[in-house]
XYZ file of C-alpha atoms in Angstrom:
708
model
C 0.000 0.000 0.000
C 2.753 2.400 0.920
C 4.561 1.596 -2.373
C 1.411 2.436 -4.408
C 1.080 5.801 -2.658
C 4.673 6.681 -3.517
C 4.174 5.753 -7.193
C 0.951 7.795 -7.383
C 2.665 10.837 -5.852
C 5.504 10.595 -8.343
C 3.065 10.380 -11.247
C 1.149 13.447 -10.062
C 4.405 15.429 -9.838
C 5.337 14.502 -13.409
C 1.894 15.464 -14.724
C 2.032 18.787 -12.888
C 5.400 19.632 -14.476
C 4.303 18.488 -17.936
C 0.905 20.117 -18.244
C 0.527 22.850 -15.651
C 3.735 24.732 -16.524
C 2.889 25.266 -20.211
C -0.596 26.437 -19.283
C 0.832 29.010 -16.921
C 3.303 30.205 -19.533
C 0.562 30.485 -22.146
C -1.519 32.890 -20.020
C 0.658 35.894 -21.030
C -0.162 36.783 -24.670
C 1.508 39.444 -26.775
C -0.242 42.582 -28.002
C 1.075 44.560 -30.992
C 0.173 48.132 -31.865
C 1.621 49.604 -35.098
C 1.630 53.333 -35.906
C 3.688 55.690 -38.111
C 7.372 55.141 -37.193
C 6.320 53.469 -33.945
C 5.538 49.931 -32.714
C 4.277 49.187 -29.209
C 4.655 45.654 -27.744
C 2.998 44.474 -24.534
C 1.552 41.308 -22.917
C -1.674 40.476 -21.133
C 0.073 38.999 -18.045
C 3.268 41.043 -18.134
C 6.738 40.413 -19.555
C 9.410 38.482 -17.635
C 12.431 39.788 -19.577
C 13.172 41.882 -22.682
C 16.235 41.538 -24.867
C 16.972 43.170 -28.232
C 19.918 43.134 -30.643
C 20.724 43.741 -34.323
C 21.860 41.319 -37.026
C 23.469 41.728 -40.449
C 23.083 39.903 -43.766
C 20.347 40.991 -44.079
C 20.115 43.845 -41.592
C 17.364 43.513 -39.004
C 16.434 44.439 -35.431
C 15.380 41.555 -33.144
C 13.302 42.039 -29.970
C 12.628 39.012 -27.686
C 9.856 38.984 -25.054
C 10.468 36.160 -22.529
C 7.569 34.336 -20.915
C 5.177 35.571 -23.623
C 3.220 33.590 -26.223
C 1.960 35.157 -29.507
C -1.491 36.649 -29.259
C -4.265 36.716 -31.840
C -2.610 39.445 -33.916
C -1.156 38.960 -37.401
C 2.196 37.190 -37.971
C 3.539 40.019 -40.187
C 3.030 43.800 -40.350
C 4.045 46.269 -43.068
C 6.239 49.189 -41.928
C 7.784 52.239 -43.622
C 10.401 54.993 -43.286
C 13.410 52.695 -42.644
C 11.854 49.348 -41.662
C 9.918 47.499 -44.339
C 8.188 44.802 -42.247
C 7.701 43.312 -38.783
C 7.651 39.495 -38.485
C 6.540 37.547 -35.409
C 7.871 34.106 -34.449
C 7.836 31.800 -31.434
C 10.647 30.023 -29.658
C 10.478 27.672 -26.688
C 10.077 30.276 -23.946
C 9.767 33.575 -25.778
C 8.213 35.411 -28.706
C 10.535 37.029 -31.251
C 9.758 40.223 -33.194
C 11.990 40.830 -36.234
C 12.138 44.310 -37.832
C 13.473 43.973 -41.410
C 15.485 46.989 -42.593
C 14.531 48.591 -45.890
C 17.749 49.158 -47.799
C 21.288 48.745 -46.558
C 21.472 51.213 -43.632
C 19.761 50.930 -40.253
C 17.333 53.742 -39.443
C 17.944 55.665 -36.238
C 15.840 53.648 -33.764
C 15.157 53.644 -30.017
C 13.811 50.826 -27.829
C 12.042 51.885 -24.599
C 11.183 49.094 -22.091
C 9.376 51.028 -19.345
C 6.001 50.225 -17.708
C 5.778 46.524 -18.778
C 5.765 47.416 -22.436
C 8.265 47.879 -25.239
C 8.056 50.902 -27.545
C 10.182 51.005 -30.690
C 10.472 54.309 -32.539
C 12.694 55.208 -35.497
C 13.645 57.915 -37.965
C 15.534 57.984 -41.261
C 19.241 57.436 -40.626
C 21.447 60.518 -40.932
C 24.268 58.225 -42.041
C 22.260 57.211 -45.054
C 21.693 60.844 -45.991
C 25.386 61.622 -45.500
C 26.441 58.664 -47.636
C 24.088 59.723 -50.378
C 25.477 63.266 -50.325
C 29.072 62.023 -50.312
C 28.536 59.652 -53.240
C 30.588 60.890 -56.231
C 28.906 61.640 -59.494
C 28.396 58.650 -61.715
C 30.886 58.461 -64.577
C 29.290 55.462 -66.280
C 26.234 55.172 -68.437
C 24.477 52.927 -65.870
C 24.260 52.642 -62.090
C 23.136 49.818 -59.800
C 20.492 51.284 -57.525
C 19.545 48.266 -55.389
C 20.380 44.614 -54.704
C 17.489 42.545 -53.346
C 16.973 38.867 -52.534
C 13.838 36.736 -52.604
C 13.243 32.991 -52.208
C 9.981 31.380 -53.219
C 8.616 28.302 -54.986
C 11.944 26.464 -54.735
C 13.930 29.249 -56.437
C 16.178 32.000 -55.105
C 16.423 35.258 -57.044
C 18.876 38.135 -56.715
C 17.561 41.371 -58.225
C 20.015 44.004 -59.446
C 18.143 47.274 -59.885
C 19.688 49.256 -62.739
C 19.408 52.869 -63.796
C 20.567 53.211 -67.400
C 21.939 50.742 -69.933
C 24.784 48.375 -69.007
C 26.715 45.895 -71.151
C 26.562 42.400 -69.645
C 29.568 40.086 -69.737
C 28.319 36.499 -69.821
C 28.750 34.574 -66.542
C 31.606 32.126 -66.039
C 31.369 29.206 -63.642
C 34.319 28.102 -61.482
C 33.167 25.239 -59.252
C 30.537 26.711 -56.944
C 31.420 30.296 -57.943
C 29.697 32.303 -60.685
C 31.407 35.439 -62.065
C 29.839 38.056 -64.347
C 30.305 41.785 -65.003
C 28.351 44.882 -65.983
C 30.530 47.189 -68.079
C 30.321 50.985 -67.966
C 28.389 50.728 -64.689
C 28.949 52.284 -61.262
C 28.164 50.918 -57.800
C 27.211 53.067 -54.775
C 29.416 52.738 -51.694
C 26.516 51.391 -49.639
C 26.307 48.341 -51.946
C 30.042 47.577 -52.021
C 29.896 44.740 -49.511
C 29.115 41.066 -49.183
C 25.479 39.950 -49.050
C 24.925 36.518 -47.461
C 21.686 34.528 -47.292
C 22.486 32.307 -44.317
C 19.207 33.170 -42.617
C 17.196 31.734 -45.538
C 16.840 28.207 -46.973
C 18.558 28.987 -50.273
C 21.180 27.456 -52.584
C 22.920 30.868 -52.702
C 25.621 31.286 -50.053
C 26.619 34.896 -50.708
C 26.761 37.665 -53.335
C 29.711 40.064 -53.514
C 29.657 43.039 -55.921
C 32.679 45.324 -56.288
C 33.711 48.214 -58.533
C 36.852 48.215 -60.715
C 38.397 50.576 -63.253
C 38.698 48.800 -66.596
C 40.608 50.843 -69.217
C 39.387 54.119 -67.739
C 35.735 52.991 -67.561
C 33.865 51.812 -64.435
C 32.887 48.147 -64.325
C 30.905 46.261 -61.676
C 32.018 42.674 -61.131
C 29.756 40.297 -59.229
C 30.725 36.998 -57.581
C 27.952 34.612 -56.557
C 28.939 31.753 -54.251
C 26.613 28.737 -54.323
C 26.239 25.984 -51.739
C 26.396 23.230 -54.337
C 26.128 22.269 -57.976
C 22.727 23.744 -58.823
C 21.412 25.169 -62.123
C 21.282 28.928 -62.532
C 20.022 31.531 -65.023
C 20.899 35.200 -65.587
C 18.418 37.315 -67.512
C 17.290 40.917 -67.937
C 13.940 42.318 -66.885
C 12.344 45.764 -66.949
C 14.179 46.973 -63.815
C 17.631 45.468 -64.373
C 19.030 41.936 -64.170
C 17.902 38.845 -62.262
C 20.160 35.985 -61.163
C 18.009 32.937 -60.461
C 18.953 29.483 -59.116
C 16.969 26.346 -58.413
C 17.384 25.588 -54.695
C 16.662 21.857 -54.809
C 17.519 20.251 -51.447
C 18.709 23.591 -50.092
C 15.109 24.890 -50.057
C 14.230 22.762 -47.028
C 13.732 24.945 -43.982
C 15.263 23.809 -40.689
C 14.404 24.799 -37.109
C 16.615 27.407 -35.456
C 17.694 27.798 -31.853
C 19.269 30.978 -30.468
C 20.039 32.282 -27.034
C 20.509 30.193 -23.896
C 18.983 26.714 -24.154
C 17.228 25.372 -21.058
C 18.157 21.673 -20.753
C 16.284 19.303 -18.428
C 18.257 17.658 -15.645
C 17.974 14.273 -17.349
C 20.099 15.589 -20.218
C 17.461 15.315 -22.968
C 16.714 18.203 -25.287
C 13.233 19.627 -25.285
C 11.251 20.163 -28.451
C 11.710 23.433 -30.259
C 9.039 25.168 -32.284
C 9.969 26.449 -35.755
C 11.111 30.056 -35.889
C 9.670 32.554 -38.342
C 12.235 35.025 -39.606
C 14.747 34.259 -36.851
C 18.456 34.508 -37.525
C 20.432 31.367 -38.186
C 20.902 29.366 -35.009
C 21.565 25.678 -34.506
C 21.252 24.188 -38.002
C 21.904 20.486 -38.506
C 21.862 20.853 -42.292
C 24.696 19.276 -44.280
C 25.773 21.125 -47.421
C 26.106 19.051 -50.569
C 29.422 20.738 -51.396
C 31.851 22.192 -48.847
C 32.736 25.854 -49.200
C 36.337 25.900 -48.025
C 36.878 29.591 -48.782
C 34.229 30.644 -46.299
C 35.127 28.200 -43.542
C 38.852 28.859 -43.528
C 39.836 25.224 -42.979
C 42.199 25.065 -45.925
C 44.038 22.079 -44.456
C 40.817 19.971 -44.249
C 41.606 19.279 -40.599
C 37.943 19.097 -39.639
C 35.512 16.607 -41.150
C 32.455 16.919 -38.917
C 28.995 17.777 -40.151
C 28.489 21.508 -40.622
C 26.306 23.386 -38.188
C 25.493 26.951 -37.168
C 25.599 28.180 -33.562
C 24.453 31.651 -32.474
C 24.405 32.259 -28.686
C 24.605 35.273 -26.423
C 26.068 34.717 -22.947
C 25.152 31.012 -22.960
C 26.323 28.455 -20.403
C 29.203 26.459 -21.831
C 27.754 23.238 -20.363
C 24.547 23.737 -22.364
C 26.548 24.251 -25.581
C 28.520 21.053 -24.887
C 25.235 19.132 -24.526
C 24.086 20.555 -27.862
C 27.328 19.522 -29.611
C 26.975 16.059 -28.070
C 23.603 15.715 -29.777
C 24.982 16.932 -33.131
C 28.064 14.705 -33.086
C 26.588 11.590 -31.418
C 29.456 11.725 -28.918
C 29.180 10.937 -25.218
C 30.498 14.108 -23.552
C 31.225 14.155 -19.826
C 31.904 17.580 -18.264
C 33.588 17.747 -14.862
C 32.450 20.003 -12.026
C 35.255 22.446 -12.894
C 33.620 23.238 -16.271
C 31.934 26.593 -15.721
C 31.390 29.933 -17.427
C 29.423 31.562 -20.222
C 30.339 32.201 -23.846
C 28.968 34.355 -26.671
C 29.480 33.052 -30.191
C 28.216 33.265 -33.770
C 29.407 30.366 -35.938
C 27.765 29.855 -39.331
C 28.270 26.666 -41.385
C 31.223 25.429 -39.316
C 32.085 21.723 -38.775
C 30.993 20.667 -35.310
C 34.475 19.398 -34.382
C 35.959 22.789 -35.282
C 33.261 24.527 -33.231
C 34.088 22.253 -30.290
C 37.799 23.079 -30.530
C 37.063 26.817 -30.667
C 34.761 26.701 -27.651
C 37.237 24.672 -25.596
C 40.092 26.994 -26.556
C 38.180 30.167 -25.651
C 37.029 28.805 -22.284
C 40.424 27.342 -21.316
C 39.181 23.748 -21.457
C 40.577 20.579 -22.950
C 39.267 17.133 -23.767
C 40.395 13.532 -23.455
C 38.752 11.195 -25.980
C 38.521 7.423 -25.692
C 36.433 5.974 -28.502
C 33.179 7.931 -28.647
C 33.458 9.117 -25.042
C 34.907 12.596 -24.489
C 35.843 13.974 -21.074
C 35.948 17.789 -20.871
C 38.225 19.190 -18.173
C 40.221 22.364 -17.559
C 43.587 22.270 -19.311
C 45.456 22.493 -16.027
C 43.543 19.471 -14.753
C 44.435 17.462 -17.868
C 48.078 18.461 -17.544
C 48.126 17.368 -13.912
C 46.523 14.037 -14.829
C 49.130 13.335 -17.506
C 51.977 14.236 -15.180
C 50.559 11.943 -12.514
C 50.243 9.088 -14.999
C 53.816 9.597 -16.173
C 55.101 9.661 -12.602
C 53.216 6.459 -11.803
C 54.669 4.706 -14.854
C 58.214 5.738 -13.946
C 57.727 4.627 -10.350
C 56.414 1.270 -11.560
C 59.437 0.832 -13.852
C 61.825 1.397 -10.955
C 60.165 -1.383 -8.973
C 59.713 -3.828 -11.863
C 62.359 -6.601 -12.216
C 64.756 -6.469 -15.166
C 64.776 -8.918 -18.044
C 67.421 -9.744 -20.662
C 66.754 -10.698 -24.277
C 69.027 -11.351 -27.258
C 67.840 -9.914 -30.576
C 69.345 -10.838 -33.954
C 70.121 -8.068 -36.439
C 70.145 -9.455 -39.967
C 70.697 -6.552 -42.357
C 71.468 -3.269 -40.600
C 74.739 -2.219 -39.027
C 74.823 -2.800 -35.254
C 75.964 0.757 -34.558
C 73.078 2.312 -36.514
C 70.572 0.209 -34.554
C 71.992 0.315 -31.029
C 72.061 4.142 -30.955
C 68.281 4.646 -31.358
C 67.618 1.691 -29.011
C 69.438 3.419 -26.159
C 67.126 6.441 -26.433
C 63.980 4.418 -25.673
C 65.376 2.329 -22.785
C 64.793 3.299 -19.171
C 67.477 4.607 -16.836
C 68.287 1.041 -15.768
C 68.305 -0.385 -19.303
C 71.439 -1.363 -21.237
C 72.185 -2.594 -24.767
C 75.356 -4.537 -25.665
C 76.239 -5.257 -29.329
C 77.860 -8.589 -30.341
C 79.613 -7.770 -33.635
C 80.765 -11.353 -34.267
C 77.268 -12.833 -34.361
C 75.369 -9.580 -35.181
C 73.385 -9.721 -31.943
C 72.061 -7.093 -29.537
C 71.837 -8.017 -25.838
C 69.093 -5.850 -24.282
C 68.462 -5.640 -20.535
C 65.488 -3.635 -19.229
C 61.906 -3.930 -17.986
C 59.667 -6.031 -20.283
C 57.644 -3.058 -21.589
C 60.764 -1.204 -22.764
C 62.189 -4.384 -24.349
C 58.980 -4.755 -26.381
C 59.352 -1.187 -27.687
C 63.032 -1.835 -28.495
C 62.164 -4.957 -30.505
C 59.492 -3.037 -32.409
C 62.056 -0.386 -33.319
C 64.565 -3.053 -34.416
C 61.945 -4.556 -36.744
C 61.594 -1.133 -38.380
C 65.328 -0.436 -38.682
C 66.543 -3.942 -39.558
C 65.415 -4.098 -43.173
C 67.443 -5.199 -46.212
C 69.075 -2.384 -48.115
C 67.380 -1.809 -51.413
C 69.354 -2.283 -54.600
C 69.433 -0.375 -57.848
C 70.295 -1.871 -61.242
C 71.876 0.747 -63.470
C 71.710 0.217 -67.213
C 73.936 2.491 -69.291
C 73.971 2.872 -73.046
C 77.146 4.550 -74.277
C 76.975 5.856 -77.833
C 79.959 7.420 -79.607
C 79.303 8.729 -83.111
C 81.889 10.157 -85.496
C 81.680 11.295 -89.095
C 84.385 12.371 -91.538
C 84.087 14.293 -94.769
C 86.915 15.347 -97.155
C 86.937 16.995 -100.558
C 90.025 17.693 -102.719
C 89.990 19.490 -106.048
C 93.081 20.554 -108.047
C 94.496 21.606 -111.415
C 98.120 21.082 -112.539
C 99.777 22.346 -115.695
C 102.699 20.547 -117.351
C 105.221 21.145 -120.157
C 107.122 18.281 -121.787
C 109.670 18.121 -124.633
C 110.814 15.389 -127.064
C 113.992 14.719 -129.020
C 114.894 16.669 -132.154
C 113.695 14.070 -134.647
C 110.040 14.719 -133.681
C 109.128 11.062 -133.808
C 107.090 11.371 -130.696
C 108.490 8.207 -129.193
C 107.653 8.113 -125.489
C 111.085 6.833 -124.692
C 112.563 9.986 -126.113
C 110.928 12.380 -123.585
C 113.552 14.673 -122.138
C 111.649 16.058 -119.070
C 108.449 17.478 -117.552
C 107.926 20.818 -115.958
C 104.697 21.499 -113.995
C 102.892 24.310 -112.175
C 99.640 24.792 -110.325
C 98.068 22.898 -107.411
C 99.813 20.263 -105.394
C 96.988 17.699 -105.203
C 96.995 15.015 -107.957
C 95.152 11.757 -108.502
C 97.310 9.264 -110.389
C 96.147 8.500 -113.924
C 97.172 6.038 -116.601
C 100.019 7.485 -118.632
C 101.307 5.400 -121.501
C 104.423 7.525 -121.623
C 105.293 6.982 -117.948
C 103.401 3.761 -117.314
C 101.610 4.903 -114.127
C 98.158 3.758 -112.962
C 95.303 5.155 -110.881
C 96.129 4.480 -107.243
C 93.614 6.774 -105.430
C 89.838 6.860 -105.704
C 88.465 9.975 -107.340
C 88.587 11.666 -110.655
C 91.846 12.115 -112.554
C 92.455 13.161 -116.135
C 95.413 14.195 -118.179
C 94.786 16.192 -121.304
C 97.119 17.567 -124.012
C 96.371 21.150 -124.872
C 98.693 21.558 -127.896
C 102.115 22.588 -129.070
C 103.658 25.879 -128.308
C 105.477 28.173 -130.714
C 108.633 26.380 -129.757
C 108.916 23.168 -131.722
C 109.003 19.851 -129.853
C 107.394 21.404 -126.696
C 103.891 20.208 -125.637
C 101.575 21.951 -123.097
C 99.298 19.557 -121.089
C 96.792 19.812 -118.197
C 96.002 17.464 -115.278
C 92.663 17.633 -113.378
C 92.254 15.922 -110.001
C 89.151 15.544 -107.809
C 88.635 13.388 -104.715
C 85.791 13.294 -102.158
C 85.395 10.924 -99.217
C 82.638 10.555 -96.591
C 82.509 8.167 -93.665
C 80.519 7.580 -90.469
C 81.159 5.409 -87.436
C 79.128 4.463 -84.350
C 80.239 2.613 -81.243
C 77.549 1.341 -78.855
C 78.012 -0.474 -75.551
C 75.340 -1.426 -73.028
C 76.893 -2.275 -69.664
C 74.768 -3.064 -66.603
C 75.684 -3.083 -62.949
C 73.748 -3.534 -59.678
C 74.654 -1.675 -56.484
C 73.229 -1.043 -53.030
C 71.376 2.126 -52.164
C 73.918 4.880 -51.555
C 76.892 2.888 -52.865
C 78.969 3.836 -55.940
C 78.885 1.674 -59.068
C 81.676 1.923 -61.653
C 81.504 0.956 -65.342
C 84.619 1.330 -67.529
C 86.121 0.113 -70.801
C 89.347 1.106 -72.588
C 93.043 0.279 -72.966
C 96.221 0.548 -70.925
C 99.127 2.166 -72.796
C 102.726 1.219 -71.791
C 105.650 3.646 -72.096
C 109.314 3.708 -71.117
C 110.763 5.958 -68.441
C 114.215 6.232 -67.010
C 115.349 7.065 -63.497
C 117.940 6.302 -60.874
C 117.056 2.608 -61.030
C 117.361 2.524 -64.800
C 114.687 2.210 -67.454
C 111.300 0.847 -66.507
C 107.875 0.420 -68.068
C 104.908 2.389 -66.780
C 101.263 2.336 -67.842
C 98.591 4.964 -68.376
C 94.884 4.266 -68.783
C 92.887 5.519 -71.731
C 89.346 4.419 -71.020
C 85.678 5.307 -71.038
C 84.569 5.329 -67.378
C 81.208 5.886 -65.695
C 80.691 6.197 -61.920
C 77.112 6.360 -60.577
C 75.947 6.664 -56.947
C 72.159 6.138 -56.543
C 70.125 7.338 -53.534
C 66.522 6.097 -53.346
C 63.883 8.558 -52.094
C 60.707 7.448 -50.253
C 58.515 8.450 -53.223
C 60.335 6.064 -55.579
C 62.525 8.678 -57.258
C 66.304 8.242 -57.410
C 69.031 10.865 -57.024
C 71.990 9.969 -59.262
C 75.471 11.377 -58.777
C 77.168 10.768 -62.131
C 80.827 11.102 -63.153
C 81.540 10.254 -66.818
C 85.047 10.428 -68.372
C 86.259 9.539 -71.875
C 90.043 9.414 -72.189
C 91.739 8.640 -75.534
C 95.423 8.518 -76.506
C 96.894 11.391 -78.483
C 100.174 11.521 -80.385
C 102.396 14.513 -79.662
C 105.608 15.018 -81.619
C 108.747 14.784 -79.467
C 106.920 13.516 -76.354
C 108.477 10.660 -74.395
C 105.163 9.600 -72.824
C 101.761 9.281 -74.506
C 99.323 12.177 -74.203
C 95.743 11.585 -73.059
C 92.778 13.583 -74.386
C 90.168 13.811 -71.603
C 86.420 14.443 -71.809
C 84.580 14.705 -68.496
C 80.973 15.255 -67.347
C 79.977 15.427 -63.669
C 76.397 16.090 -62.533
C 73.590 15.198 -60.132
C 70.092 14.455 -61.478
C 66.715 13.286 -60.165
C 65.203 10.364 -62.077
C 62.145 8.249 -61.331
C 62.303 4.476 -61.271
C 62.587 3.120 -64.822
C 63.035 6.496 -66.502
C 66.011 7.355 -68.709
C 68.214 10.427 -68.505
C 70.927 11.579 -70.923
C 74.357 12.482 -69.588
C 77.129 13.953 -71.692
C 76.431 15.249 -75.120
C 80.150 16.035 -75.535
C 80.336 17.268 -79.126
C 83.519 18.040 -81.078
C 83.691 19.348 -84.661
C 86.982 19.987 -86.510
C 86.942 21.863 -89.837
C 90.150 22.204 -91.877
C 90.550 24.029 -95.212
C 93.696 24.604 -97.254
C 94.698 25.766 -100.755
C 98.014 25.702 -102.657
C 99.049 26.792 -106.154
C 101.044 29.296 -108.218
C 101.466 32.607 -106.390
C 99.499 35.553 -107.728
C 97.855 33.430 -110.426
C 95.823 31.453 -107.855
C 94.391 34.727 -106.482
C 92.913 35.886 -109.806
C 89.102 35.887 -109.471
C 87.624 33.076 -111.538
C 90.823 32.129 -113.380
C 92.607 31.411 -110.107
C 90.935 27.967 -109.851
C 93.059 26.823 -112.874
C 96.278 27.394 -110.958
C 95.552 25.933 -107.468
C 94.292 22.942 -105.523
C 91.790 23.059 -102.589
C 91.385 20.679 -99.665
C 88.551 20.655 -97.109
C 87.883 18.162 -94.297
C 85.202 18.023 -91.550
C 85.464 15.644 -88.609
C 82.576 15.369 -86.085
C 82.723 13.386 -82.862
C 79.906 13.091 -80.284
C 79.584 11.104 -77.034
C 76.147 10.353 -75.498
C 75.502 8.405 -72.291
C 71.974 7.167 -71.496
C 71.369 6.006 -67.911
C 68.292 4.077 -66.727
C 68.075 3.186 -62.988
C 65.702 0.450 -61.850
C 64.902 -0.340 -58.221
C 65.183 -4.054 -57.486
C 62.033 -5.281 -55.742
C 61.825 -8.463 -53.707
C 59.810 -11.159 -55.395
């Protein structure tokens, strides 16, 4: 019986809290009286508390009456002379009155809260008049007079009021940004700012117009930032231009919460009535495309769902409960968590908002899974220091243990050094170079960490196979052309017997190709063109004038290719060489002896593998060849050398060298003075020309050897 009485009493208490309290709160109803430049607000049962503040984007005055429910008056009133409308909305424990500003400048208003009523009066703002007077004369053919926003029927429209004719530059889309311009158009100072639509369910995030000077003419450029990939349209109407977008999922209205949230002792959130015309508060809406430029999280550090929080002097514990509901985290706040905070965060990831709130209030958090403990930073620091002290004290009392660890690939010195840094004060490490072992003595927990570090450091050194293709190309070209004159005489009988020739005198060039001569019996011994012609007899009997023509041209090419390969460890030098060793005699105190000098093609490569798979190559290429020097006792060596450092990716080929030599030689010989006569000089001289080209190319391809 006694148990039933207790249960009945508890039930009556719950019913009294659930039903009686709302009825009492609903007894005080609001009364609105609107006159010219004046609005009077009151309540039938009095007002518990009055609070008012202003908001931007768009500009509006907000008046909250606590402990008051909306009366039977209209939900919206038309105003004039600075305010264009008055909207009425309800929150959980108050009624909100929103005065929408007409234009871009607040009127001069006054809020009087005497005698259980609120009286709002206003006049035209003097700042607006001053700005209008200070506005410079328009230098363009058109002027933007107004920028308005409206959202209805699933579409959001931005209206650009225009006075005059403007030339439109077609819009350009860059991700979620739309850019377009109005040429030869001016923009008043009052409109040179950012317009955001965060307080409305719209696909448009913000609109930013600004004025530039383009080639001496004013131009208005407009940037529209969208919340996602939605269709848009820009067209002209009778009053100017209209930018229209289809809102899609962004047209869904969400409930808003502002101010201090009363939270029941059980930790559950109470229901919240939708707000009409209220500024953006707690919004659990997730954008379809993140707007990084507006959030400022360029490093993508935060990945939580975006939300909006607007609070004035709210208890930090209530805000933590709200974030716990958004994030589905279990947040535990200690008794030391106290204080109030004022914030306005729009479209910010919840984890970033949590970090900001904790940083401002001097708090920190310790997370284990999905449970977060919120404590003062000093408390967390003390906890960590206590844990560290307890661990160190435990290590000093724990018995030591010795283990022998085998090191297979790494050098013992490179492993034992880092191991010493992670051992305790009582720990030791002894290397056994003969068997490549490390003898570690310490507490078991430190030995486990040492073995984990050895597993990371003791890895086989990677290898690089270097494939080189050495190409040496040479080409030779020679051309000889000559003319030689000759005079020969015979005996006095004039028989013309070849055996009776007395002698030959010649003049002209020195280059000749042997020809068949029945008189002398010679034959062609060089390739080319050779001809001997008899011109005729001179005035002197038995003397014959003849002419010899000689022409020779040669062309040759050669190519030497070798493809050596060598494999080396990472960071070690690989050498590839080919050539000859030349002996020569020297004399000294011990008598003559034979010494040797190398004439070889040599390539030294040192590869260093980077973590991203690229390879740094230090290359030294030399090409030494013997050279003959007249009068020298030892052979001379002609040296070609290329030394460089390049970055090559695995399997790619780089070219080293390109040593290019070209020798051009020209000569002419003949009869002095006659060989210099223009035109006729070619009959009295011979010309020689030779071109020798030599080029060395080295192609290097490194390949990282992977374990099968």
